[in-house]
Structures are given as structure tokens and as C-alpha cells.
Amino acid sequence: MSVSIENLKVSLGGRSILKGLSLDLPGGEVSGLIGPNGCGKTTLLRSIAGLLPLQGGSISWRHRQVAQMKAGERARQIAILPQSAQAPEGMKVADLVARGRSPHLRPFRPMSRADRDAVQRALADVGLEHLGDRPVAALSGGQRQRAWIAMVLAQDTPLVLLDEPTTFLDLPHQVDILRLARRLSTEHGKTVVMVLHDLNFAARFCDRIAALKEGQLVAEGAPETVLTQQTIGQMFGMTCRILSDPRHNTPFVLPD
Amino acid sequence: MFGARAVPPEATWQALIAFDPADPAQGIIRGLRLPRALTGLACGAALATAGVIMQSLTRNPLADPGLMGVNAGAALAVVAAIWMFGPQDIAALAVAAMAGAGIAAAAVWKLAGGREISASGALSVRLPLAGTAISSLCLSLVAAAVLLNTEAREHYRFWMVGSLGQASTDSLLTLAPVAVAGILLGLACARGLDALALGSDLASGLGARPGLIAGAALTTVTVLSGTAVALAGPLGFVGLIIPHAARAVGGTRMSLTLLAALPLGAAMVLICDTIARVAARPSDIALGAVLALIGGPAFMFLLSRVLGPAR
């Protein structure tokens, strides 16, 4: 019931990005991928989603090779929300969320009652049930991100991949979206893997963290074991102190 | 009923339900005006469908089916055919135009990067560039050819304006099934295009195959605009303007937008062709000129709406 990655090698445009990475992400938990820009976090996420050809190694989800799944079947198992996704002009919130149902539709058939119910549930889950008729463009940044997450919920997959879901949001909305991401695991029982930039948010909202540098794994495990002065020095070449958040008992990184 | 010679409504009706070959008025309806109207319908529906797909695929509200290089390729093929084999009847020119359109579109597709590029989502930038490059190449060859060859110039002049004046039952019967097949292929792509509108990563994540969809969609565009250019020469503005009206009806759902585009495109061409036939009776104005006179200002209006006020 986990994502297991073995000796993964991926190149983009002839440049080797992931260089033999092995990692296990347990099912039902929220895992965070952290690391400096260009370390391969997004490439790893896209590889797990089956969007990239692998040069070597393997990725399996629930003991099945992602590369061997058919496109439609994969889309019923794995949902991905890319960074700063853009809705087509003039699209309404409910229509966007309904796109999440596409892997469940039969060819040339309209949405069924069950599909429409799933869309309504997803809207209600993210608190947008009253805004279904609004154009996506008319929403605030935080609401818009909620709408995208509702689309992923409507896709109804056991594995959800989020690429920096908090980019361009202000602080309260970042917290809001990360709480929502956690609920995907705690309330909906999904396995969540997300790329995050903010180390302290990663510590607070993830069950485990994988730290990457130059396409290789630096450290992996519970936040308090990964976020150490040594790992952070190795990853970013930066010195820092590690405090403890007195309320949540999670590590807090304070750069020097 | 309308045209250089007025035909009474009764004769029109009689020609349609109980054709009497002895009556010249009925002959005009059956032999000239009916095929002309049906050709107009086919061209309008085909160009509008191609335009909707092109604008969705390139995510550019000002994209035109001509971006695939189809019109320029057809023009080059027509001129080349006249140069090499002398004056041709309209059916032979239609075949040449269709072949030229296909070759130009394939070259644009190849130059833009083919399936790999559409899978990576860079299509919206590379396709217009490749299309412009191939179109300019074809059109400069056309210009050179018509400057050197008087005969080609005379024929090309008539062909390039775009007109339904040469419409015949034969060419319509040959090309209508192609247009219908193209429209059906376009409708089959609708759901895939909806997914692709979210970006290629999300489309793949939703189980669509971006490379396959883009390939099928561009084949549709090529077939449809190729058919139209073969039937009537290059007709501008239909594929550019009608998609905006169709989206106002269909919203962000491609299947509805495509279905709305069919009658809208057909209506635009028919109305403009009727104007072309009656405005300067007893002679015809070229349909292309009427489309430009009406479409030009409409396009300016659209442009100002799409771009919004200057800030």
C-alpha cells in the first residue's frame, strides 16, 4: 500500500535529473519532498504520476508498476495537481471540478448522477459549495487553489500528488491549503505526496519528509530526524539552528 | 431565390420537390444554386469547426485554421498545377489544393516538433511559428510563380479570392463525405481537448493522451480546412470569428462549442454569399471580398474585446 521507488533514473532534455533514487512513501500518510531549486522534487513527483519516461529503475504503487498502467486506469489511481495550474478562460468552478470525473466517464456518455454527486461532495469538502457557478477567475487565490483541490478530490484516487500547492498564497491561505491537504489523508484516507518549499510547514504538516539534493536522496524519515543542522547544511549549504515548536512539538528551522 | 436572376419561390420549391428539367428557372436552382448553397454550408461548418479546435489547441483566441499552413499550401499546389499542366478544371484544382494543404500541414507539424512537443505542452508557441514559416515559404513561391507565368497568374487570381461561384454537384459529392468525416473526428476529440485545455500534465493526470489528442485534432483541422479551400478557395475570417460566438453558446465544453459552431459557420458563409450574389446584380462579388468586408470589422471588434482596454 505504498509508493516504492527503486533506483530511479530520469533525464529531461538529455540532462540527468534523478540519479538512482530509492525511496518508500508509506500509504495513508502525508509525505513532503523538500530540497533546493532544481534538485528534482518536481521531476520526482511527475515521475510518480507516470508523466515522464524512466531511464532506469522503477516506481510502483500498490505493488503495480506505474509505467505499465494504462492511462485511464492510472488516472483512477493517481491524481496530480501541477504547480500554478491555469483554468481555461471563462470556466466555472463546478465545471473545473467536474473535469476531475473524466477518468470515470464512459466514452461519449454524459456524467451520471453519481458523477454529479461526487462533484457536489468535492465542492462541499473544500467549502466552495456556494461558489460552483462563479468563474474560476473571479475567485481569490486561496479559493482558486481550493477549487483545484476539489477537482483532485472529484477524481477520487487513493494517491494524490501536489506540486507546491501553496505558491503565490498569503500566509493564512497557505496554512488553510495545507490543513486541507492533511485532511485528504486523515479524513479521506488518501496517500498524499507534496512538494514544499517551506521547511517549517513541511515539519508541521507532513508525517514524513524526503530531502533531495542534485537528484539524490539526502535524508528521509520523520520531520525531527530529517530536519537537522547536518541535513540542512548538506542540502542548502546553509547554517541554521533547530528549535522546537512548543505547540506542535515539531522542529522549527531558524536560518543563521 | 436570390441571385443574378430572380427565381420565384414557387419555382424554387418545385425544383426541390418535383424537379422539371424543362423549366430554366428550376434548372438554375438544381444545377447552380442548390450545390452552391450546400457547398457554402459545408465550407462554413468545416471552417468554423477547424477554428474552434485550433483556438482551443493553441490556447490562442486569435488563432485561425490557416495557422496549419493549409491555405498557403493549397495556393502553392494550385499554382504549381496550372504551371505544369496548364489550365485545369475546378475538380482537378480541388484535388491539387487538397494535396497541397495536406503536405503543408504535415510540414508544419514536423517543424513544430510533432507528437513529442504536443505532449510537453509547447505546442501553443511552436505551432504558430512553424505555421507562419511554412506559409510564408509557400506564399513567396506562389508570388514568384505568378510573376513568371501569366497563365498561372490569371487562374490564380480567380482562385485566391475565395468564391462559391464554381460550386458543382460533382465536387460537392466528392468532398462532402470528407468534411463529414472531419467533423465527426473533431467531435470525437472533444473530451480530450477539454482535458488538454487544463495543460498537458493535468490532461495526462486525468488519463488523456496529449500527443494523440493533438495529432488527431490537427488532422481534423487539416482535413476540414483542406476541404474548404479545395471547394471554394481560401475563405478568411469564418474560422477566426465563429469560434468566439460558438464559445458564447457552448462555454468551456468543447462538445457543445463544436455543435454550436456548425450552424453558425454555415450561416455566416451562406449569408455572406447571398450578399455577394445580390449586392451588385446582375454580376457576382467574390465571397472572399464580402467575408473580408464583414469579417474585418468584426475581427477588429473582437480584437479590442480580447485585448481589453489599454492600460
PDB file of C-alpha atoms in Angstrom, chain A residues 25-33 162 178 180-186 190-194 196 202 205-209 221 223:
ATOM      1  CA  LEU A  25       6.493   6.556   0.819  1.00  0.00           C
ATOM      2  CA  PRO A  26       4.052   4.777   3.138  1.00  0.00           C
ATOM      3  CA  GLY A  27       0.355   4.557   2.271  1.00  0.00           C
ATOM      4  CA  GLY A  28      -2.198   6.704   4.105  1.00  0.00           C
ATOM      5  CA  GLU A  29       0.391   9.269   5.204  1.00  0.00           C
ATOM      6  CA  VAL A  30       1.336  12.765   4.097  1.00  0.00           C
ATOM      7  CA  SER A  31       4.876  12.855   2.716  1.00  0.00           C
ATOM      8  CA  GLY A  32       6.748  16.038   1.879  1.00  0.00           C
ATOM      9  CA  LEU A  33       9.509  16.407  -0.723  1.00  0.00           C
ATOM     10  CA  LEU A 162       0.526  18.106  -5.050  1.00  0.00           C
ATOM     11  CA  LEU A 178      -2.000  22.628   3.945  1.00  0.00           C
ATOM     12  CA  LEU A 180      -6.897  20.775   3.600  1.00  0.00           C
ATOM     13  CA  ALA A 181      -4.091  18.608   2.213  1.00  0.00           C
ATOM     14  CA  ARG A 182      -3.765  16.921   5.614  1.00  0.00           C
ATOM     15  CA  ARG A 183      -7.489  16.258   5.703  1.00  0.00           C
ATOM     16  CA  LEU A 184      -7.130  14.350   2.428  1.00  0.00           C
ATOM     17  CA  SER A 185      -5.155  11.819   4.452  1.00  0.00           C
ATOM     18  CA  THR A 186      -6.846  11.958   7.857  1.00  0.00           C
ATOM     19  CA  LYS A 190      -5.633   9.108   0.860  1.00  0.00           C
ATOM     20  CA  THR A 191      -1.885   8.871   0.465  1.00  0.00           C
ATOM     21  CA  VAL A 192      -0.594  12.401  -0.131  1.00  0.00           C
ATOM     22  CA  VAL A 193       2.804  13.359  -1.541  1.00  0.00           C
ATOM     23  CA  MET A 194       3.575  17.050  -1.896  1.00  0.00           C
ATOM     24  CA  LEU A 196       7.001  22.001  -0.378  1.00  0.00           C
ATOM     25  CA  ALA A 202       6.806  20.595   5.894  1.00  0.00           C
ATOM     26  CA  PHE A 205       2.025  19.207   8.101  1.00  0.00           C
ATOM     27  CA  CYS A 206       3.873  16.085   6.900  1.00  0.00           C
ATOM     28  CA  ASP A 207       4.152  12.703   8.595  1.00  0.00           C
ATOM     29  CA  ARG A 208       7.460  12.181   6.864  1.00  0.00           C
ATOM     30  CA  ILE A 209       9.888  14.138   4.777  1.00  0.00           C
ATOM     31  CA  GLY A 221      12.020   9.894   7.711  1.00  0.00           C
ATOM     32  CA  PRO A 223      10.435  15.520  10.351  1.00  0.00           C
TER      33      PRO A 223
END
